[in-house]
PDB file of C-alpha atoms and ligand atoms in Angstrom:
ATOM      1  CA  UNK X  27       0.000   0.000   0.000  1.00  0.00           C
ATOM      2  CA  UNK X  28       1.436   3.825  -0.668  1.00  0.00           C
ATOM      3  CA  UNK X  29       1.027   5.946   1.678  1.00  0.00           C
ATOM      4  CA  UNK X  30       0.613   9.323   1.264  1.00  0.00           C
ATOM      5  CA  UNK X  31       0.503  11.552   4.129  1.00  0.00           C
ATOM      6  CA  UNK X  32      -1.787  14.839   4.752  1.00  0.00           C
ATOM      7  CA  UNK X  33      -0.344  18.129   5.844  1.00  0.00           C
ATOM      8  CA  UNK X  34      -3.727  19.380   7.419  1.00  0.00           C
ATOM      9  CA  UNK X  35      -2.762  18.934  10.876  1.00  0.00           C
ATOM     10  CA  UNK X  36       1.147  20.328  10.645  1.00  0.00           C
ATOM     11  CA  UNK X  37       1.775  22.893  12.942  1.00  0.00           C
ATOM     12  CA  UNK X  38       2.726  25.428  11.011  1.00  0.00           C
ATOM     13  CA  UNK X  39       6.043  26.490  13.697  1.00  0.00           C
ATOM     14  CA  UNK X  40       7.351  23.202  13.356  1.00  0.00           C
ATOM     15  CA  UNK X  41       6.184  22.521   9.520  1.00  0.00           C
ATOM     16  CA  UNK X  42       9.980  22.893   8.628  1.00  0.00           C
ATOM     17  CA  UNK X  43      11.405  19.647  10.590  1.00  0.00           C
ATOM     18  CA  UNK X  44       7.794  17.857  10.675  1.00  0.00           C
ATOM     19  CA  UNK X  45       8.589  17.478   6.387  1.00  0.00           C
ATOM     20  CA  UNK X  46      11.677  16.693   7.023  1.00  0.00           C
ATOM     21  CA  UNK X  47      11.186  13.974   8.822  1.00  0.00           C
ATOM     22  CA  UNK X  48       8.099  12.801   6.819  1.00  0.00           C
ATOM     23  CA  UNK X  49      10.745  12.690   3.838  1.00  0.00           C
ATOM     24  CA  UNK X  50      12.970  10.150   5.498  1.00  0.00           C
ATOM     25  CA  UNK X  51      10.272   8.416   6.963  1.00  0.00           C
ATOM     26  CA  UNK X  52       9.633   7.578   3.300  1.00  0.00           C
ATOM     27  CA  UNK X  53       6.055   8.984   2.907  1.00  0.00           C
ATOM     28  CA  UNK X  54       5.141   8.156  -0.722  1.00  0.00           C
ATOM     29  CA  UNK X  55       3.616  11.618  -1.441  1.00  0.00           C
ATOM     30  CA  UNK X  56       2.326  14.451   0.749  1.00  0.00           C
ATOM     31  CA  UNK X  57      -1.118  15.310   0.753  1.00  0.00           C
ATOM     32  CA  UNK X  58      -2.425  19.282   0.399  1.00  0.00           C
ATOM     33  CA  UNK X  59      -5.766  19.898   1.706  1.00  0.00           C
ATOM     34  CA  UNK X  60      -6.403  22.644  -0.222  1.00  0.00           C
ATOM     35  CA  UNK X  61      -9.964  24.734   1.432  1.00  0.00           C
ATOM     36  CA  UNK X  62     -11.816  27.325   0.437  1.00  0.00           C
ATOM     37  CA  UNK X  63     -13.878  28.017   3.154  1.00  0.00           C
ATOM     38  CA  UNK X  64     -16.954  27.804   0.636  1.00  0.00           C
ATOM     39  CA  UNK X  65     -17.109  24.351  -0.701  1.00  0.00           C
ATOM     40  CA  UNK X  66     -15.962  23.044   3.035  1.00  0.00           C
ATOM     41  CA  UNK X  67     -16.418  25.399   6.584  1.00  0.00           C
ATOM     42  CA  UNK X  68     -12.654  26.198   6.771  1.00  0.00           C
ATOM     43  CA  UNK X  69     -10.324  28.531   4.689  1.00  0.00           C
ATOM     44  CA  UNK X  70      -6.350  26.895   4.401  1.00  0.00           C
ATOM     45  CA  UNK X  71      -5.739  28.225   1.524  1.00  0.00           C
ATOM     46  CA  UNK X  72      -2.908  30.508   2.766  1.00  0.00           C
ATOM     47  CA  UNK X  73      -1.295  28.210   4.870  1.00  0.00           C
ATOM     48  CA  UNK X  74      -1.200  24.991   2.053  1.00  0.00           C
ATOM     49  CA  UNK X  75       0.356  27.222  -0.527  1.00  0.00           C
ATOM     50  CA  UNK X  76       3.053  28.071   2.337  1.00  0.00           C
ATOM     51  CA  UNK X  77       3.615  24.253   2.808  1.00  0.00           C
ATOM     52  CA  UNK X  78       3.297  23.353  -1.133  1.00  0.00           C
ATOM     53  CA  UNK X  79       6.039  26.356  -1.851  1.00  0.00           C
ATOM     54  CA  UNK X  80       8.242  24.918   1.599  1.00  0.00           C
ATOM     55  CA  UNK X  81       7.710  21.203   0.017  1.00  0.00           C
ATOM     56  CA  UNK X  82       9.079  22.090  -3.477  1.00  0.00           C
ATOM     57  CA  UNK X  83      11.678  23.583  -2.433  1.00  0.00           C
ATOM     58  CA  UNK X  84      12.853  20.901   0.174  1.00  0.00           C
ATOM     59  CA  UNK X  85      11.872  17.367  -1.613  1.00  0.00           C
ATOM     60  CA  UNK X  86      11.461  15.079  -4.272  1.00  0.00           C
ATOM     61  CA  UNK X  87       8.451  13.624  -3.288  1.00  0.00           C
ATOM     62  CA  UNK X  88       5.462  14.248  -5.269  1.00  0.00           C
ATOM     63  CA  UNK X  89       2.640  16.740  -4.012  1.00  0.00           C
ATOM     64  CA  UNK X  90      -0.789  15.514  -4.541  1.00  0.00           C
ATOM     65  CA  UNK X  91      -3.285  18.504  -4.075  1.00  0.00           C
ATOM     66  CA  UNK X  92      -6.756  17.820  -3.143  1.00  0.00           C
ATOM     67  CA  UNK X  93      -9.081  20.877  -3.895  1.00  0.00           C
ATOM     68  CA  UNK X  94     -11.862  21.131  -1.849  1.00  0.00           C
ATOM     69  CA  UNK X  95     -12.807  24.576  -3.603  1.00  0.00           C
ATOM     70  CA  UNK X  96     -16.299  25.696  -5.233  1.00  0.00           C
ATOM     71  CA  UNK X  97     -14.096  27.782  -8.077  1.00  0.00           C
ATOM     72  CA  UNK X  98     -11.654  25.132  -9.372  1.00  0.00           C
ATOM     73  CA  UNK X  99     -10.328  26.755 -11.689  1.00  0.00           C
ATOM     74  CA  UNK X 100      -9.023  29.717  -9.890  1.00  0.00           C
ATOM     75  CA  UNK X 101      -7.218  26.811  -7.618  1.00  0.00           C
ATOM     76  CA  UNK X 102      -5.963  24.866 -10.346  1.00  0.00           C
ATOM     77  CA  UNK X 103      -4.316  28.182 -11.604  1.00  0.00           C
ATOM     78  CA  UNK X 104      -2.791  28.277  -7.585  1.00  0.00           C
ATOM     79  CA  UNK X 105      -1.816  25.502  -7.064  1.00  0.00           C
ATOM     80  CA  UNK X 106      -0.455  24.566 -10.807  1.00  0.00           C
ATOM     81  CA  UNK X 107       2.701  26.514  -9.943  1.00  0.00           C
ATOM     82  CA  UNK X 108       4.117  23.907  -7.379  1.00  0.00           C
ATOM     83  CA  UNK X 109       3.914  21.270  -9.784  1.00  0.00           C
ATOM     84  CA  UNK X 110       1.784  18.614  -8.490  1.00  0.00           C
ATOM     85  CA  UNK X 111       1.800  14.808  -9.425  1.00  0.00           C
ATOM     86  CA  UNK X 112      -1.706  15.162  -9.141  1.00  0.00           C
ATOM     87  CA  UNK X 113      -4.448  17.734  -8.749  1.00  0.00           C
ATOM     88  CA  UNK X 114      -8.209  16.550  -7.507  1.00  0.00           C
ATOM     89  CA  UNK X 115     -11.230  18.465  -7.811  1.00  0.00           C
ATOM     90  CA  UNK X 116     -14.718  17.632  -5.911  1.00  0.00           C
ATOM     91  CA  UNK X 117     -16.999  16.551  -8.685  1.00  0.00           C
ATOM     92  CA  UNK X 118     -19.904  17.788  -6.223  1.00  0.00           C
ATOM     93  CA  UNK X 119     -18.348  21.079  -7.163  1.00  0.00           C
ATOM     94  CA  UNK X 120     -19.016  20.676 -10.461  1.00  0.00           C
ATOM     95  CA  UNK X 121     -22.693  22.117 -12.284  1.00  0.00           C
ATOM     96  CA  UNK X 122     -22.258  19.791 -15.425  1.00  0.00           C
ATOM     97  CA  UNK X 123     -20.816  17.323 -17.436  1.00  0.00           C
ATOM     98  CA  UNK X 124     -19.617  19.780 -19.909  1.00  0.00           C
ATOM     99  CA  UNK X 125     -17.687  21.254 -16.321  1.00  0.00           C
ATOM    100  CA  UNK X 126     -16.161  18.571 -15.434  1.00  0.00           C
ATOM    101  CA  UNK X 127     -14.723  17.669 -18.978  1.00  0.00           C
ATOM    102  CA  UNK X 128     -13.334  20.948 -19.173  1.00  0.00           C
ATOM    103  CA  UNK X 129     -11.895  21.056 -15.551  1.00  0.00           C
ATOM    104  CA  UNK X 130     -10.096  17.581 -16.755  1.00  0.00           C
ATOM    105  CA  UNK X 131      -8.984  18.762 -19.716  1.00  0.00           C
ATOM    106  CA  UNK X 132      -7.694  22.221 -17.963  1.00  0.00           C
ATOM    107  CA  UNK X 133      -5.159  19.804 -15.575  1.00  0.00           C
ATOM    108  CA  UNK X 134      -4.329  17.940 -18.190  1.00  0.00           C
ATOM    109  CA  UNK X 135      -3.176  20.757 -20.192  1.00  0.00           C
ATOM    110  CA  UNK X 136      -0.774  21.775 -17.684  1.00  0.00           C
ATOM    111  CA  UNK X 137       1.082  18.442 -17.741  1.00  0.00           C
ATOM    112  CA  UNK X 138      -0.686  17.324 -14.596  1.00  0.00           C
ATOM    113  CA  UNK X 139      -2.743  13.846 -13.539  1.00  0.00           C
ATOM    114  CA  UNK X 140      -5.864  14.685 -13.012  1.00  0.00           C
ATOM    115  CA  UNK X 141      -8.631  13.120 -10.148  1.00  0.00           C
ATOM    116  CA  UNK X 142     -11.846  13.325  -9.554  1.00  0.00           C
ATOM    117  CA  UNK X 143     -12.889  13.217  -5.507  1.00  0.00           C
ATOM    118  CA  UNK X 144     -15.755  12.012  -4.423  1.00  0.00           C
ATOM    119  CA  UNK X 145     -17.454  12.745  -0.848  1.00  0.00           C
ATOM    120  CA  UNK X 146     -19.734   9.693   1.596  1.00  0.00           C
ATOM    121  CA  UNK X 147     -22.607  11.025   0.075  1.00  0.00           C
ATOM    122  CA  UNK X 148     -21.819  10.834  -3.381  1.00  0.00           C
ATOM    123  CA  UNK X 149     -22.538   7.703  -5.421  1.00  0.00           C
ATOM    124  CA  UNK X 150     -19.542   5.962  -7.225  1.00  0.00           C
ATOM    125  CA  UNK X 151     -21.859   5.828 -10.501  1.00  0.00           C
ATOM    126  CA  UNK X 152     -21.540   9.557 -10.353  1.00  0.00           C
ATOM    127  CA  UNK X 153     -17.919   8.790 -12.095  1.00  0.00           C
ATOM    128  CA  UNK X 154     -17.653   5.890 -13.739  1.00  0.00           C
ATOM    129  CA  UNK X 155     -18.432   7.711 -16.954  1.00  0.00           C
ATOM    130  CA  UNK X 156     -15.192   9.823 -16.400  1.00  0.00           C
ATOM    131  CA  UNK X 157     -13.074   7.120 -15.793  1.00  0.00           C
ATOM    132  CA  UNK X 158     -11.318   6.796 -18.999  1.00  0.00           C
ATOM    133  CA  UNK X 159     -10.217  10.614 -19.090  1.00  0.00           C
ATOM    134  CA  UNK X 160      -8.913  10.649 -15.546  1.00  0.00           C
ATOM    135  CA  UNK X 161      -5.451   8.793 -13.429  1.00  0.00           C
ATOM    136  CA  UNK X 162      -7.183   8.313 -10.567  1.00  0.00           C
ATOM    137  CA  UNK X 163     -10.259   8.733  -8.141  1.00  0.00           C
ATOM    138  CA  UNK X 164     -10.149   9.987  -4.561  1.00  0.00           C
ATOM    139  CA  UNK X 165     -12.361   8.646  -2.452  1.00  0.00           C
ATOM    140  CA  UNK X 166     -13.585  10.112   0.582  1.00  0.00           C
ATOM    141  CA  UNK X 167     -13.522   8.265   3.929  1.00  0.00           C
ATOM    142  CA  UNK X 168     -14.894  10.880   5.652  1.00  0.00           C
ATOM    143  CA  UNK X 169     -17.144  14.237   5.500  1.00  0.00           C
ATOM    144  CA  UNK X 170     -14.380  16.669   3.656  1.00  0.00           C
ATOM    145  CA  UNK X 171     -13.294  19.529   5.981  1.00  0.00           C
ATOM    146  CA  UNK X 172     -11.206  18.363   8.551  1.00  0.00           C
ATOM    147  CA  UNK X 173      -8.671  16.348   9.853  1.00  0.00           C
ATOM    148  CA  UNK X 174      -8.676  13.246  12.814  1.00  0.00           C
ATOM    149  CA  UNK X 175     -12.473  12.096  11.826  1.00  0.00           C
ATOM    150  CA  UNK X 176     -13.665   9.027  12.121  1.00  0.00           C
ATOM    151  CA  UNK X 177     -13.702   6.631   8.790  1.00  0.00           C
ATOM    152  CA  UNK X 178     -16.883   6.000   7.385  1.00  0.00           C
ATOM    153  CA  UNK X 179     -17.206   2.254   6.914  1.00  0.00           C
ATOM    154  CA  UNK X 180     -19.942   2.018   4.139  1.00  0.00           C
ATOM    155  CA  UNK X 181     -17.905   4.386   1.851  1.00  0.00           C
ATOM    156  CA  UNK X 182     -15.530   1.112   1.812  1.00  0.00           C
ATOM    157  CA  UNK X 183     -18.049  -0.443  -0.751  1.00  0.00           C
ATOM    158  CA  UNK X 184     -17.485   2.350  -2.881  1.00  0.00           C
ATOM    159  CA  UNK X 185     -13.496   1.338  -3.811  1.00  0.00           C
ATOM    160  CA  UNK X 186     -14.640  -2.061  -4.040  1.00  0.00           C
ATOM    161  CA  UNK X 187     -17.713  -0.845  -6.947  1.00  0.00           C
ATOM    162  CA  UNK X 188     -14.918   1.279  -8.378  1.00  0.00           C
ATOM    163  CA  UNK X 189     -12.554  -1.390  -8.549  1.00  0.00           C
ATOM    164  CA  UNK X 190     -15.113  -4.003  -9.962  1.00  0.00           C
ATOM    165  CA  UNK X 191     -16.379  -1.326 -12.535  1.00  0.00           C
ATOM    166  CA  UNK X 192     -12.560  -0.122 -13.684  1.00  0.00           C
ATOM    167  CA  UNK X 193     -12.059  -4.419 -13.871  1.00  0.00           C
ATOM    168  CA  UNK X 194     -14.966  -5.100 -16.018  1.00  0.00           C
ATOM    169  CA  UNK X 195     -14.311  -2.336 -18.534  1.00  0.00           C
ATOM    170  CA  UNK X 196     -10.522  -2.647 -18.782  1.00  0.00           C
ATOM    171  CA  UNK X 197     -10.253   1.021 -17.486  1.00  0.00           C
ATOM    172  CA  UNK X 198      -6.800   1.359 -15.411  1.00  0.00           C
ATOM    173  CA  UNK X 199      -7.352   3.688 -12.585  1.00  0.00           C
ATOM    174  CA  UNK X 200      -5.326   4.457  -9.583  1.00  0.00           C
ATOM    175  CA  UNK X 201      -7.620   4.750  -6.077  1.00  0.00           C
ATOM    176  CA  UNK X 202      -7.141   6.490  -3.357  1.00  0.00           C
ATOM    177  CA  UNK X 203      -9.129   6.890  -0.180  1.00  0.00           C
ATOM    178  CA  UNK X 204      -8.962   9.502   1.911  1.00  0.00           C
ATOM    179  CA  UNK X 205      -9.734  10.289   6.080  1.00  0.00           C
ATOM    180  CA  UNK X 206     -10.100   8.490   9.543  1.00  0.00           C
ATOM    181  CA  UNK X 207      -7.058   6.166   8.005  1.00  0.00           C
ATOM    182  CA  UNK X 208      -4.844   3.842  10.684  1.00  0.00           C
ATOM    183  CA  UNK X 209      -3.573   0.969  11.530  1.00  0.00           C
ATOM    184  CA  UNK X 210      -6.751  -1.031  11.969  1.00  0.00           C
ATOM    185  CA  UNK X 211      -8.825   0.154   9.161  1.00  0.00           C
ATOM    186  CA  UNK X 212      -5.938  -0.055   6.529  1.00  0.00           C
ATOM    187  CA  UNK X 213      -6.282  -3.662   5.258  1.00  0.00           C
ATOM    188  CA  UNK X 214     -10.160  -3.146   4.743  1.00  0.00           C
ATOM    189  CA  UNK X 215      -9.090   0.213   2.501  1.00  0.00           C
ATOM    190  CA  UNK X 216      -6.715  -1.884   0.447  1.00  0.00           C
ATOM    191  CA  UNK X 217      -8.727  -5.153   0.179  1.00  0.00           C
ATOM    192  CA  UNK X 218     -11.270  -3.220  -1.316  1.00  0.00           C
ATOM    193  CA  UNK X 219      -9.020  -2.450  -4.385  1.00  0.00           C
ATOM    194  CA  UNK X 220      -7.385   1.241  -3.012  1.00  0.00           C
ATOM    195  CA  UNK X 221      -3.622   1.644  -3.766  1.00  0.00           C
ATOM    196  CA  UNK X 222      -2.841   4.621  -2.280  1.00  0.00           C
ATOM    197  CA  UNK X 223      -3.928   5.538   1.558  1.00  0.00           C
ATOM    198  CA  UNK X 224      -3.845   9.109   2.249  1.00  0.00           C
ATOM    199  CA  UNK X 225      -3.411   9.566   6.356  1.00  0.00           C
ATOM    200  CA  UNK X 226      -3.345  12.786   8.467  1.00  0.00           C
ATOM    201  CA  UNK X 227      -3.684  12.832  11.992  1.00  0.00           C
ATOM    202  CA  UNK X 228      -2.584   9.007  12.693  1.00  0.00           C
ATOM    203  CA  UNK X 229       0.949   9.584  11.001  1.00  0.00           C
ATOM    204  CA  UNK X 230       1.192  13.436  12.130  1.00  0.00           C
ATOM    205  CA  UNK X 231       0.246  12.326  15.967  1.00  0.00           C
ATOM    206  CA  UNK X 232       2.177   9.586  15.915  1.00  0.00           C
ATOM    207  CA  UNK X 233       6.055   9.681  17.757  1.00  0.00           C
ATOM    208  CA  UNK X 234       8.014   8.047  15.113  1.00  0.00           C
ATOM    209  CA  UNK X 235       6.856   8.392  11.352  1.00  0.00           C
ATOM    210  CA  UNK X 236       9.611   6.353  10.255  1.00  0.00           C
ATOM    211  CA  UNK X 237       7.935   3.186  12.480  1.00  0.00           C
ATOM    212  CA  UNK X 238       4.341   4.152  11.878  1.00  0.00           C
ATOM    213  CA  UNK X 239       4.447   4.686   7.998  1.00  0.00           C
ATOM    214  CA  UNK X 240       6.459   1.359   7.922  1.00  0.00           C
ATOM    215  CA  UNK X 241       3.779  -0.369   9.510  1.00  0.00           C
ATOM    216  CA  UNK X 242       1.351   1.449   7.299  1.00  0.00           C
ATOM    217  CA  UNK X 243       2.957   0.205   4.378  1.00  0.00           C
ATOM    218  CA  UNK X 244       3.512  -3.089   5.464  1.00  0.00           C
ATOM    219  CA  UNK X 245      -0.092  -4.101   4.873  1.00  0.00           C
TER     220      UNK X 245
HETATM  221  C1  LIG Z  21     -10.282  15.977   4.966  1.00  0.00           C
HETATM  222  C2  LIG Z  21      -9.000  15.861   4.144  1.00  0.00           C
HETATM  223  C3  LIG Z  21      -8.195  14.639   4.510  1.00  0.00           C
HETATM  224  C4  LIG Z  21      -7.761  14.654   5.981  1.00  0.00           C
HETATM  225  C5  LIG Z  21      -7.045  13.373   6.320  1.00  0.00           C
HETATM  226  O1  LIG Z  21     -11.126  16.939   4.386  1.00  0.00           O
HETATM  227  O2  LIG Z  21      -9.291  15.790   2.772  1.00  0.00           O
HETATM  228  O3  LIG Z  21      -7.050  14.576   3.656  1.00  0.00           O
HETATM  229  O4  LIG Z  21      -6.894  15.747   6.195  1.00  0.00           O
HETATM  230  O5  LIG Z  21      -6.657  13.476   7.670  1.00  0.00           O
HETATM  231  P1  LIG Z  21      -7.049  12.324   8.725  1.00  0.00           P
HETATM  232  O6  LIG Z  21      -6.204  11.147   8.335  1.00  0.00           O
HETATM  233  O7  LIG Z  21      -6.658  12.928  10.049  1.00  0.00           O
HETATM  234  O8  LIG Z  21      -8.500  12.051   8.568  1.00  0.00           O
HETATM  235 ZN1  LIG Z  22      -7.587  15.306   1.475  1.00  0.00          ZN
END
């Protein structure tokens, strides 16, 4: 399993050693929660392009950037510049299917991998039909806003329909799930088909990220 860890919960006075020792604790990517304080309550948007411009400058490792924005586009044009692996966009954000084609093509323009996020209360029908067009699919394991929730067991089923669906029509997808990811939940996430775990508060909280993202990965 990758792991790919969420900045949400850095503290921003120790952000400087906290990625540092996230990088040699071998995190696969790090995570940007990206927040408007529209689409979701609260408003990071200042403090994630601190930690995306600190992270490019610092380390290899990719940045994956999860917008949870109502204008997308005026995010994609942010956060473009600190030249993500991969940029996701809420396709509850989205008005129509002539949006979210354009939004895909947009990322994909600027030499990035596009995803499309989905929330608990979204079905995973709502994407199949963008499947071909896009790297990968986020899927959310919890209500998007905030960090060290609880996982949301039935949203499970949806990597597992996602999985099935990409099997069926030979469509090769990356998954992802996203919030309330540990230690006991992890082996459900990646049984269900995910290969990428994003984790905030359970790495972040933890004493030794070296030991804990080991373990992590280990499943
Ligand atoms: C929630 C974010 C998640 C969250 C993950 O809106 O998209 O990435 O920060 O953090 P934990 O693992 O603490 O749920
Ligand atoms: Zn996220």
């Amino acid at each position: 399993m990758e792991i790919s860890t969420s900045v949400l919960s850095v503290e921003e006075e120790n952000s400087p050693h906290t990625f540092y020792r996230l990088e040699v604790a071998h995190t696969d990517y790090f995570h940007i929660d990206v927040m408007d304080g529209k689409f979701v309550e609260r408003d990071t948007v200042e403090l994630m392009q601190k930690y995306a411009d600190n992270l490019k400058n610092i380390t290899n490792i990719p940045l994956d950037v999860h917008l949870m924005v109502q204008d997308v586009k005026k995010y994609i044009d942010i956060f473009s510049s600190c030249n993500p692996r991969n940029l996701y966009f809420h396709i509850e954000a989205m008005k129509d299917k002539k949006q979210v084609l354009e939004m895909i093509k947009y990322i994909k323009d600027l030499n990035c991998k596009v995803g499309l996020v989905i929330s608990p209360e979204t079905n995973a029908s709502e994407i199949y039909e963008y499947l071909p067009y896009i790297h990968n699919v986020l899927v959310m394991t919890v209500v998007p806003g905030k960090g060290g929730q609880d996982l949301i067991p039935d949203t499970i089923d949806k990597i597992r329909e996602i999985r099935k669906y990409a099997k069926e029509n030979d469509i090769d997808i990356e998954i992802e799930a996203d919030g309330g990811i540990n230690i006991s939940n992890i082996k459900m996430i990646k049984d269900a088909g995910a290969d990428i775990a994003v984790v905030g508060s359970y790495i972040i909280n933890s004493k030794d990220y070296k030991y804990t993202i080991s373990k992590l990965k280990e499943i």
